[in-house]
CSV table of C-alpha atoms and ligand atoms in Angstrom, one decimal:
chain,number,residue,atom,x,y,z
A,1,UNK,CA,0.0,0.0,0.0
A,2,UNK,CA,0.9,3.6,-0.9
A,3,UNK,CA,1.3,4.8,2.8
A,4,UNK,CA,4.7,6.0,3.1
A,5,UNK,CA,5.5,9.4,4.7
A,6,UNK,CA,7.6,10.5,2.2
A,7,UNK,CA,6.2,14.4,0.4
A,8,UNK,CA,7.3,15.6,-3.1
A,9,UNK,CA,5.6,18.9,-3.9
A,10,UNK,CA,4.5,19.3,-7.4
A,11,UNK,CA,4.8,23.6,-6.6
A,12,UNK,CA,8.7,24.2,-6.3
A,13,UNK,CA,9.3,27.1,-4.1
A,14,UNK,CA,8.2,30.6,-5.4
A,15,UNK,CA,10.5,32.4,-7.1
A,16,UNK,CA,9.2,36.3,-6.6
A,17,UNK,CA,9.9,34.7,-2.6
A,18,UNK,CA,12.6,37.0,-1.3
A,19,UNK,CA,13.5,34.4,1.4
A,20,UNK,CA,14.6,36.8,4.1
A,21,UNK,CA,16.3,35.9,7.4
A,22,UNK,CA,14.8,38.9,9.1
A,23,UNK,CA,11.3,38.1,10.8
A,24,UNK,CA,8.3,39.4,9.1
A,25,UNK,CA,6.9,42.4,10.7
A,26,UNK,CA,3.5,41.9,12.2
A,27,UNK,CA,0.7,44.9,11.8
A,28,UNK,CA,-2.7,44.9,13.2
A,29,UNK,CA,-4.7,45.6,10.6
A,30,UNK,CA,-8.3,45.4,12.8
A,31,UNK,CA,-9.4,45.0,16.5
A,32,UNK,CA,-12.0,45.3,18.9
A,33,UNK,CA,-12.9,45.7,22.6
A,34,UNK,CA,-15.9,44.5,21.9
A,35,UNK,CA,-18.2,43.2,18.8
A,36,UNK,CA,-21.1,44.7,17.6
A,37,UNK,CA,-23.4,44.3,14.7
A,38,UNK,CA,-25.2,46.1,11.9
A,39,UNK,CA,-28.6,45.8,13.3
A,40,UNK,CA,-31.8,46.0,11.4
A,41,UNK,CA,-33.1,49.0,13.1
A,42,UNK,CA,-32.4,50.8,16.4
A,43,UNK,CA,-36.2,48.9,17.5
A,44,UNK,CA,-34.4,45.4,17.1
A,45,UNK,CA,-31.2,46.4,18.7
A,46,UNK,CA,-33.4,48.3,22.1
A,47,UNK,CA,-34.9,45.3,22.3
A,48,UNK,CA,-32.2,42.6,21.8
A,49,UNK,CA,-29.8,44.6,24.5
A,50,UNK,CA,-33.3,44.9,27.1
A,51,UNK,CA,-34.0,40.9,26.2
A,52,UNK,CA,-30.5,39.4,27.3
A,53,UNK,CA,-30.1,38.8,23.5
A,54,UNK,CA,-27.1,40.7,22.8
A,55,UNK,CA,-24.8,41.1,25.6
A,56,UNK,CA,-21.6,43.0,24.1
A,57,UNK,CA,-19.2,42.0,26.4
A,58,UNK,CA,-19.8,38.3,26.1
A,59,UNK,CA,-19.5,38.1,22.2
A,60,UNK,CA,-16.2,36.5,21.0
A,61,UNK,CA,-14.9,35.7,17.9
A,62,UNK,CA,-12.5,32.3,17.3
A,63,UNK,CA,-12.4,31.5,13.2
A,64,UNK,CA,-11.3,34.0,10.4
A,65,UNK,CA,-11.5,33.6,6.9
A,66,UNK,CA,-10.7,35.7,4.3
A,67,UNK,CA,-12.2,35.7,0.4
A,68,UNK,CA,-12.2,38.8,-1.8
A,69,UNK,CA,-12.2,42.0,0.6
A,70,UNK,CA,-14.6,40.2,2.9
A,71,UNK,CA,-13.4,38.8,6.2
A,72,UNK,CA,-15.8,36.0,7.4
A,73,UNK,CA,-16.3,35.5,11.4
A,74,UNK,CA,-17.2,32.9,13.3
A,75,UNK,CA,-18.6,33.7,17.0
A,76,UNK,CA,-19.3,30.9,18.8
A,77,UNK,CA,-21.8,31.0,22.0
A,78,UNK,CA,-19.5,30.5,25.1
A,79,UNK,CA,-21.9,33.2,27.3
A,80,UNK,CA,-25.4,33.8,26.8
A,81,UNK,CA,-26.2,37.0,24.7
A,82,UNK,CA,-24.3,35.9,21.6
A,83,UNK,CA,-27.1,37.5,18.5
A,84,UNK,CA,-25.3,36.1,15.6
A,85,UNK,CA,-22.5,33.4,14.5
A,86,UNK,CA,-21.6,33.9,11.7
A,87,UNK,CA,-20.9,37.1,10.2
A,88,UNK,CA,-18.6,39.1,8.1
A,89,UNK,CA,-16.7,42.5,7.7
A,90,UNK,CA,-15.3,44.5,4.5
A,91,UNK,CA,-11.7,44.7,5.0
A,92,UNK,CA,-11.5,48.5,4.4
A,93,UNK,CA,-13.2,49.1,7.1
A,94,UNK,CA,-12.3,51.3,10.1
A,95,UNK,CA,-9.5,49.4,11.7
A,96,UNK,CA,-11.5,49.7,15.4
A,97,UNK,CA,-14.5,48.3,16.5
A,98,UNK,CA,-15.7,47.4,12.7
A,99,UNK,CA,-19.5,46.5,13.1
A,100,UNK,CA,-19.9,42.6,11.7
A,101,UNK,CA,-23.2,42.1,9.6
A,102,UNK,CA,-24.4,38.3,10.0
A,103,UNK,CA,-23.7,35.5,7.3
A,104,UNK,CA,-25.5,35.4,5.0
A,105,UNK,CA,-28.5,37.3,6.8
A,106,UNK,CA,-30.5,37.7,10.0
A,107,UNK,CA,-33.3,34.8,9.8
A,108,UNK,CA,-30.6,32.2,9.3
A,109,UNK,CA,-28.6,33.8,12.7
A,110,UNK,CA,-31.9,33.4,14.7
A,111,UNK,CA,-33.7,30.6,12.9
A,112,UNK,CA,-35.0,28.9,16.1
A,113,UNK,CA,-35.0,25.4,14.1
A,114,UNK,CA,-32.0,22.9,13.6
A,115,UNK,CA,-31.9,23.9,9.6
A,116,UNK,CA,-30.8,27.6,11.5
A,117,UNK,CA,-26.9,28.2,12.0
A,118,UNK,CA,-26.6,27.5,15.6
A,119,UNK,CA,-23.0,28.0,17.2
A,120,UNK,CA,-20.2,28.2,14.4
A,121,UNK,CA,-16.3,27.6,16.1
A,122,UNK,CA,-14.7,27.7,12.2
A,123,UNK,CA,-14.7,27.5,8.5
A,124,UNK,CA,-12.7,27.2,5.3
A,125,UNK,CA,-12.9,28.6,2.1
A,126,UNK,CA,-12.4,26.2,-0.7
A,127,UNK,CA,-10.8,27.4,-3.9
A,128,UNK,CA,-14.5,27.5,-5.5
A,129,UNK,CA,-15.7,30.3,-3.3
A,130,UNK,CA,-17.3,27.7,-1.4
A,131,UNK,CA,-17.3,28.5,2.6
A,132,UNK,CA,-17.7,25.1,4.7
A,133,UNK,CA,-19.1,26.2,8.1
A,134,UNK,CA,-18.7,24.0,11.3
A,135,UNK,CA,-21.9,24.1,12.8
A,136,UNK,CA,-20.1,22.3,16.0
A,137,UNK,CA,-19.9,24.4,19.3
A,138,UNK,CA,-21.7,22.3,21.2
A,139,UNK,CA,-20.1,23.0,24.7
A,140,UNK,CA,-22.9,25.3,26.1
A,141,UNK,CA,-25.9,25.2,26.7
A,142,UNK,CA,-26.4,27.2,24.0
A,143,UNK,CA,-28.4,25.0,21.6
A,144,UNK,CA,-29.1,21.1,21.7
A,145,UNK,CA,-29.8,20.8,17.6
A,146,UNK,CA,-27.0,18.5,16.3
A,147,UNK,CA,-23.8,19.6,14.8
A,148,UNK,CA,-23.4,20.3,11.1
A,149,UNK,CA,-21.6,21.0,8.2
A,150,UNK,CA,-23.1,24.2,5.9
A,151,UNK,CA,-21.8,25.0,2.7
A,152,UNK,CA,-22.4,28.7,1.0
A,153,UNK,CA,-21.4,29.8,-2.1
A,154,UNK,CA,-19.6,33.0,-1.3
A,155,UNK,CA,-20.1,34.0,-5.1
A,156,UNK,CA,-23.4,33.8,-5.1
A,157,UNK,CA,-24.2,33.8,-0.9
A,158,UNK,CA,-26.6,31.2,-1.7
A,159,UNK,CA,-26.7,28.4,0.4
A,160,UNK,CA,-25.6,25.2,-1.2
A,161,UNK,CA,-26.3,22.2,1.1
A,162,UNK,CA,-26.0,20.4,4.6
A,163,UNK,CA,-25.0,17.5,6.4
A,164,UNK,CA,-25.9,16.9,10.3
A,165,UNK,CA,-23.7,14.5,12.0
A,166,UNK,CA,-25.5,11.7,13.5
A,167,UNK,CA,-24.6,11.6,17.2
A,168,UNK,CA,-22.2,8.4,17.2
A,169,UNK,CA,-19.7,10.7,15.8
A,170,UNK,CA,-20.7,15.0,16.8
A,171,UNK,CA,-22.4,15.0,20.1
A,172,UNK,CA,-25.2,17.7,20.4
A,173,UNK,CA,-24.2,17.9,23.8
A,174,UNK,CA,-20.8,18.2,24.5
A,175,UNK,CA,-19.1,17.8,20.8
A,176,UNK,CA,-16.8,20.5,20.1
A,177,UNK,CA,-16.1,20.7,16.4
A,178,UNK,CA,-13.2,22.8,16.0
A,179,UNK,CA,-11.6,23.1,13.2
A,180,UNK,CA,-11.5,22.4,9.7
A,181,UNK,CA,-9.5,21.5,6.7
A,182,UNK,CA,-10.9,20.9,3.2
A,183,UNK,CA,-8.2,18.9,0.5
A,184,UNK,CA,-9.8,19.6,-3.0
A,185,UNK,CA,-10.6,15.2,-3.7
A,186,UNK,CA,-13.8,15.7,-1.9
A,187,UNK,CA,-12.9,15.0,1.8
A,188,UNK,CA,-12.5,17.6,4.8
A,189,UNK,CA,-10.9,16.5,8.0
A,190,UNK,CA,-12.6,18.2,11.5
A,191,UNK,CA,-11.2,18.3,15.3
A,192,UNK,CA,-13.9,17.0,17.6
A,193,UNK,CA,-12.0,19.3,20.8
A,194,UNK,CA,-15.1,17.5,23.0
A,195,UNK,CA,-13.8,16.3,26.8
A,196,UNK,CA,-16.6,13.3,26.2
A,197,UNK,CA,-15.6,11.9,22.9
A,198,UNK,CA,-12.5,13.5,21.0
A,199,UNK,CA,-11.3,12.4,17.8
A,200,UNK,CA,-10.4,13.2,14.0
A,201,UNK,CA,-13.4,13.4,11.4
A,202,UNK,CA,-13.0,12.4,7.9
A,203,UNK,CA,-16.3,14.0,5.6
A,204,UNK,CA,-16.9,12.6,2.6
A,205,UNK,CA,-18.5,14.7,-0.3
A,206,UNK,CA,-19.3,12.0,-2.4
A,207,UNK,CA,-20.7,9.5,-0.3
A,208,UNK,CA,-22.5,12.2,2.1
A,209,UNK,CA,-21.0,10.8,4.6
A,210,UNK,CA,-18.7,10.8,8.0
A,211,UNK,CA,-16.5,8.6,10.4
A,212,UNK,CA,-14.3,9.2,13.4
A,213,UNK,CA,-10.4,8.2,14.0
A,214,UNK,CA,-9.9,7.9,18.1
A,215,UNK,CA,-6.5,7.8,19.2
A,216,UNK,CA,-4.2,8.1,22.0
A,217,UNK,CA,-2.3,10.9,20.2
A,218,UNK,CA,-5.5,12.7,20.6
A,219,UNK,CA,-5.7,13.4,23.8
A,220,UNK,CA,-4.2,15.7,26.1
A,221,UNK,CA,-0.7,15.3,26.9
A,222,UNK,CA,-0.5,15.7,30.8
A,223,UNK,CA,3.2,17.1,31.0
A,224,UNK,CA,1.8,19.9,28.7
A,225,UNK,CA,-1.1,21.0,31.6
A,226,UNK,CA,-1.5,23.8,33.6
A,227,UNK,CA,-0.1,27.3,32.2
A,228,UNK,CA,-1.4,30.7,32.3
A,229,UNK,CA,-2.1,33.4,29.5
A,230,UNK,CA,-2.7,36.6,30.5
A,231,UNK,CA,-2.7,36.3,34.3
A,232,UNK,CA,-5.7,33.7,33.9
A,233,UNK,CA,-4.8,30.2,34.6
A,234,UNK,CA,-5.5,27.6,32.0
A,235,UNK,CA,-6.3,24.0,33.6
A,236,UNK,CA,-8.3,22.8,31.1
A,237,UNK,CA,-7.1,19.0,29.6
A,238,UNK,CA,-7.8,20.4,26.3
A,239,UNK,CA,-7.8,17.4,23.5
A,240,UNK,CA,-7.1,17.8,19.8
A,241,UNK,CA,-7.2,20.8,18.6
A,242,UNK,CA,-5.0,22.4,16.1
A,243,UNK,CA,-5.4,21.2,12.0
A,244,UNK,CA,-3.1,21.2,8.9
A,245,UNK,CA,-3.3,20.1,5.6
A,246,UNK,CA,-0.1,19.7,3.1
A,247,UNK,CA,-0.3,21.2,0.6
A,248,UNK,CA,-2.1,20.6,-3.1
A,249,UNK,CA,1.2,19.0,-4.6
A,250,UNK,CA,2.0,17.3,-1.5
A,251,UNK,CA,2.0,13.2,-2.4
A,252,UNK,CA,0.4,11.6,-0.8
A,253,UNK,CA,-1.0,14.8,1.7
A,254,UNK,CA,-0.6,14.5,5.0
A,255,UNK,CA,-2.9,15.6,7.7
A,256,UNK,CA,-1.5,17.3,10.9
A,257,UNK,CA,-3.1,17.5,14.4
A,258,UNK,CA,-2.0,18.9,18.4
A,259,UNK,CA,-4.0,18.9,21.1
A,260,UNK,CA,-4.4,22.1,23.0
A,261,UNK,CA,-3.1,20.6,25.9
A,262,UNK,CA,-0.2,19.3,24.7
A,263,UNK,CA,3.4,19.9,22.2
A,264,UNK,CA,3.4,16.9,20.0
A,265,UNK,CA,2.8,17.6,16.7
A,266,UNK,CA,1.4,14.0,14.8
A,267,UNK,CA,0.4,13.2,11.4
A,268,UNK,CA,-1.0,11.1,8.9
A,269,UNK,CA,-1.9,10.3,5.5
A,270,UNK,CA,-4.9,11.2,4.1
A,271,UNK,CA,-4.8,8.2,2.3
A,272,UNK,CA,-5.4,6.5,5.2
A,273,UNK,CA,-8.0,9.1,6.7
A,274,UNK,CA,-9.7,8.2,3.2
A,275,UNK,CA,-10.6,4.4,4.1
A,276,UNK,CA,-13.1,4.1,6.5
A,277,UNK,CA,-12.8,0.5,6.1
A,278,UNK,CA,-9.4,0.5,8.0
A,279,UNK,CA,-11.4,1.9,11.4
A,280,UNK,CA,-12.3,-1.9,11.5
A,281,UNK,CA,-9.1,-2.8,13.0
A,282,UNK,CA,-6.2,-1.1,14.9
A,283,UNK,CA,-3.5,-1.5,12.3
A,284,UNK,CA,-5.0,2.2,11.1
A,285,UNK,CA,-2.5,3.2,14.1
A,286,UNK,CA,0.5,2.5,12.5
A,287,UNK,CA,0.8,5.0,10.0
A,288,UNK,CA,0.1,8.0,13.1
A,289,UNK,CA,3.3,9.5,12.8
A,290,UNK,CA,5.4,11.7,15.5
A,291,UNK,CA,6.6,14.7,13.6
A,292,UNK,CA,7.8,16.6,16.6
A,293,UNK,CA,7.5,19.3,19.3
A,294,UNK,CA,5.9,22.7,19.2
A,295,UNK,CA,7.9,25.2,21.8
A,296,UNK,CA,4.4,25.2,23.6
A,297,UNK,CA,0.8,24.6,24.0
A,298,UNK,CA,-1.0,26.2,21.0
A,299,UNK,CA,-4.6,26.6,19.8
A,300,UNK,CA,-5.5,27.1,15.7
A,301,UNK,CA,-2.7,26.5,13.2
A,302,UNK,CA,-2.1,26.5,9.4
A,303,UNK,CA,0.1,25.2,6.5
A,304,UNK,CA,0.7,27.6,3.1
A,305,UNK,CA,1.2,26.1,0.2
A,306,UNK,CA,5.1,26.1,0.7
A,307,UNK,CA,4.8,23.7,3.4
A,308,UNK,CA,5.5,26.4,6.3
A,309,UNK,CA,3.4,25.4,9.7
A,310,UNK,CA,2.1,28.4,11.4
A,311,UNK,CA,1.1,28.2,14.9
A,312,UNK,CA,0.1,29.8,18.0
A,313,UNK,CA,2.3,29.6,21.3
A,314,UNK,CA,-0.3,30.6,23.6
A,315,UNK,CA,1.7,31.2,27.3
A,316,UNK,CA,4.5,32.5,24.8
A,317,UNK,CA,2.6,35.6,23.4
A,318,UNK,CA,3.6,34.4,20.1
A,319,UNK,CA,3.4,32.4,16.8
A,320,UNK,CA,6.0,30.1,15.8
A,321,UNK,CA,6.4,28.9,12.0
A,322,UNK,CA,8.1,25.8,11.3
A,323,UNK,CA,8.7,23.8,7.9
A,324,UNK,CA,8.0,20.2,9.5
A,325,UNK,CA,8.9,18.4,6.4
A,326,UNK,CA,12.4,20.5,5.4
A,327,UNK,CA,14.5,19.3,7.7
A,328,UNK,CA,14.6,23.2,10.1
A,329,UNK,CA,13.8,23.5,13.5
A,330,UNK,CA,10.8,25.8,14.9
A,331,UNK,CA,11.2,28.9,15.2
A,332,UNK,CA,9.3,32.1,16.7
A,333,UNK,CA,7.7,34.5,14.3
A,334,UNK,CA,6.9,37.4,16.4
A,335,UNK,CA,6.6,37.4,20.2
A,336,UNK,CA,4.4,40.2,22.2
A,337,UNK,CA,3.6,40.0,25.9
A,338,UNK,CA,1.0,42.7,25.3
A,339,UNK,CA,-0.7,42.2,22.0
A,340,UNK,CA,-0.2,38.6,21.4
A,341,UNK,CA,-3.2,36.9,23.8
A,342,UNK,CA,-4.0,33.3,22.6
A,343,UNK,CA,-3.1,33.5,18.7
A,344,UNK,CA,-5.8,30.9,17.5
A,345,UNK,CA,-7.2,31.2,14.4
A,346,UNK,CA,-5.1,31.4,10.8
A,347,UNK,CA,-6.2,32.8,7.4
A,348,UNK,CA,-4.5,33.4,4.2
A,349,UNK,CA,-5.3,36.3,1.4
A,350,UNK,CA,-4.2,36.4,-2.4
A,351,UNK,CA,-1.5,39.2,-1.7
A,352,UNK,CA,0.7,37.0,0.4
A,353,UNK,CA,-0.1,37.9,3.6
A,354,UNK,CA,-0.9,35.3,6.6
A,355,UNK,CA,-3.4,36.2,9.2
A,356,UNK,CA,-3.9,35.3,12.9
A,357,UNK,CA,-6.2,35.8,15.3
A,358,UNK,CA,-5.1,36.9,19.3
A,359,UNK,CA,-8.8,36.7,21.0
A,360,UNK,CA,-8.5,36.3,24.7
A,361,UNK,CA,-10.7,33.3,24.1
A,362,UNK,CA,-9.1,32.0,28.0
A,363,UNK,CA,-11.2,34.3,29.8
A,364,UNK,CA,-14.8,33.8,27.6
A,365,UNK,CA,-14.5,30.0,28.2
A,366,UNK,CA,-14.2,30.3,31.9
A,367,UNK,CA,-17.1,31.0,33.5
A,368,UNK,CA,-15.2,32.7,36.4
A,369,UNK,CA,-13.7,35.3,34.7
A,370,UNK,CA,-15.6,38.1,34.7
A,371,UNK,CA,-16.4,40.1,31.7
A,372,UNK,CA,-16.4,43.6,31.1
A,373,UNK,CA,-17.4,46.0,29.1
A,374,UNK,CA,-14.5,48.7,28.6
A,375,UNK,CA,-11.7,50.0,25.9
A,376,UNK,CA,-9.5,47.4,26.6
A,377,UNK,CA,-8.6,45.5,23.6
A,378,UNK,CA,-10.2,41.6,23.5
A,379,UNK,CA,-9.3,40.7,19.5
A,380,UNK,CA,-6.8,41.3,17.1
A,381,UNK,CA,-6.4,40.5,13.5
A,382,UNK,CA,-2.3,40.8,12.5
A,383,UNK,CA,-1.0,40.0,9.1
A,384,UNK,CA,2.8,39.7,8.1
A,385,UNK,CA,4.0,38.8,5.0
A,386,UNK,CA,5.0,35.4,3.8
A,387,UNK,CA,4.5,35.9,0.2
A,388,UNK,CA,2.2,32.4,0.2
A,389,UNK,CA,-0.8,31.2,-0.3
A,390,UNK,CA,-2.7,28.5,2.0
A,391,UNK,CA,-2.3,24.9,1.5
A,392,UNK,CA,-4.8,24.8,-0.9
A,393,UNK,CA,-3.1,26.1,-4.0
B,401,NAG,C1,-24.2,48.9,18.2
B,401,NAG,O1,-24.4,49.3,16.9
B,401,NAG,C2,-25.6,50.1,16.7
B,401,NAG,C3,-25.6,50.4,15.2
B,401,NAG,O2,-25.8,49.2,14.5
B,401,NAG,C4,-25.5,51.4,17.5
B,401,NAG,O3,-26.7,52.1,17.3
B,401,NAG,C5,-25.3,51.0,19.0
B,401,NAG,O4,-25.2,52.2,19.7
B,401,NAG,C6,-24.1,50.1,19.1
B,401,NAG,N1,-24.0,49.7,20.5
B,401,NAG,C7,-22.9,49.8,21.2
B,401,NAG,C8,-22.9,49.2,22.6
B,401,NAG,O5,-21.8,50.3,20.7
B,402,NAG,C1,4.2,45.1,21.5
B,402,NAG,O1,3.0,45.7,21.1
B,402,NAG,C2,2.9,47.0,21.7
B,402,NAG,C3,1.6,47.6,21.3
B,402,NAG,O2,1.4,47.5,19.9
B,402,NAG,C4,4.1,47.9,21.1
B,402,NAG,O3,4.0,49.2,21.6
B,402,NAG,C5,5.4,47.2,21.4
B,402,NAG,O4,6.4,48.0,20.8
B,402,NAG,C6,5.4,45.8,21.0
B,402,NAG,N1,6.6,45.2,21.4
B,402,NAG,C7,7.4,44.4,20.6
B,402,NAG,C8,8.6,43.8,21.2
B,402,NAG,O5,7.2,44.4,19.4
């Protein structure tokens, strides 16, 4: 069987790349103290603020995506008060406090059916246009509907399909979809982050279909517990969190995978992710491979289409990058006590840039800190340049 580790990519290194030993510079290019939307009319926003509906300080932001001058958001519910969650931004807007408009509209925010979008942690953007949104926060109380996958067409913004997860593999209560990579055969690959049940998901668009890889790799690592962000203590055993996908030349492509709680960076072919047939037995195991340790706990990360890992080092203040399959150590991008408060989510634009998200998402997902409503800044959006693309091209 075709399951060695061994990557070739198709795309040689970019040429315009000025590969520079000096660390990119990282900008802010948008941030907020808190989140606020472009409400219907001042009648819906009086009475969503008197209702409990919309609580400003409780609404935080985790996925970005990026796709022509729009930036998509996802905002999923860790407090009550959380209006929309899914929304999006133009990316010429005031740098402060932009105003997010829900995706695509109102009625699908606060449809109070399971067809509605419920409690979105992260998306991807194919290279179609298509957005594939993970309908998967299911850590709150929130909503009980089951978790989902939604696809939208953001050419059109029409709505293209769904698939609910039956409960054997996203738990309504208690799954934590997380994150999401899409390679372009037909398959995505989802974290399930949940305490009760966490695992790798293989979709399949052709067969409508999804199954679940457990594993001991998975799970938190216990060395890795206990460390503190921001003055707030982290002591959560956070399982598999982080995703990566190698890129579109890669042979055969090779998923990647870290638990929160944890260093270890592991991977495996999506040629084995593919065959659902291999869950049957254990010798699936085999092919997880060790690729090596992250210089600390991280949330969200993301591969370009060079082959570069980009990651967050949360009790660091900073985002390493590393090129896991050239043979170079880690390194640290950029590193700021004071701006840098859990880097989670990635995203990629066509000009070169990389994207990450700092949102201070320690503090929403404890229930003892204590929110507040002030100046003090909760998100950031950074860019830097790498002169790449994501792993899809
Ligand atoms: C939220 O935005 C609306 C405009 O959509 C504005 O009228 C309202 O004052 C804002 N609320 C806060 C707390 O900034
Ligand atoms: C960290 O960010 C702050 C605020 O933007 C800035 O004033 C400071 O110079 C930064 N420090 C480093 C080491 O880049």
């Amino acid at each position: 069987m075709l399951f060695f580790f061994l990557l070739t990519f198709s795309s040689s290194r970019c040429t315009t790349l000025e590969e520079s030993v000096i660390a990119p510079t990282f900008e802010i290019t948008h941030q907020w103290s808190y989140i606020n939307f472009t409400w219907e009319s001042s009648i819906t926003y009086e009475e969503a603020i008197d209702s409990g509906d919309y609580i400003p300080e409780n609404v935080a932001m985790t996925g970005i995506k990026f796709y022509r001058n729009r930036w998509y958001i996802a905002l999923p519910k860790f407090r009550p008060g959380v209006p929309v969650t899914l929304a999006y931004f133009f990316a010429d807007e005031a740098p402060i406090n932009p105003l997010l408009t829900p995706y695509p509209d109102w009625d699908s925010n606060t449809d109070p059916t399971c067809e509605g979008i419920k409690a979105v942690q992260s998306m991807e953007i194919d290279r179609s246009g298509v957005m594939w949104v993970l309908d998967g926060f299911r850590v709150t109380p929130a909503t009980a509907c089951p978790t989902k996958l939604i696809w939208y067409d953001l050419n059109t913004h029409r709505r293209i399909r769904s698939y609910t997860f039956p409960e054997t593999i996203g738990l309504r209560r208690g799954g934590f979809l997380n994150d999401i990579v899409v390679d372009d055969t037909g398959y995505a690959y989802i974290t399930d982050n949940s305490a009760i049940d966490p695992g790798l998901i293989v979709f399949s668009v052709r067969e409508n279909r999804a199954w679940k890889f457990r594993d001991a790799s998975m799970f938190p690592q216990i060395e890795a517990a206990n460390f503190v962000v921001d003055d707030w203590p982290f002591r959560a055993l956070a399982p598999i969190d982080g995703i990566a996908l190698t890129p579109r030349g890669s042979n055969p492509r090779v998923l990647l995978y870290c638990s929160l709680t944890g260093f270890s960076v592991f991977g495996i072919s999506t040629e084995v992710l593919k065959r659902e047939d291999l869950l049957s037995t254990g010798d699936w195991r085999a092919y997880v491979t060790y690729l090596g340790d992250k210089q600390a706990q991280g949330d969200g990360m993301a591969m370009d289409n060079f082959g570069n890992l980009y990651y967050g080092l949360l009790p660091l203040y900073a985002v390493g990058k590393w090129d896991v399959f050239g043979g170079t150590p880690p390194e640290i991008l950029y590193q700021n006590r004071s701006t840098v408060i859990w880097p989670d989510s990635f995203a990629f634009d066509n000009q070169g840039y990389t994207y990450v998200l700092a949102n201070t998402i320690n503090k929403f997902g404890d229930i003892n800190f204590r929110l507040v409503l002030n100046d003090e800044i909760k998100f950031r959006i950074f860019r830097f340049f790498t002169g790449s693309q994501s792993y899809l091209f």
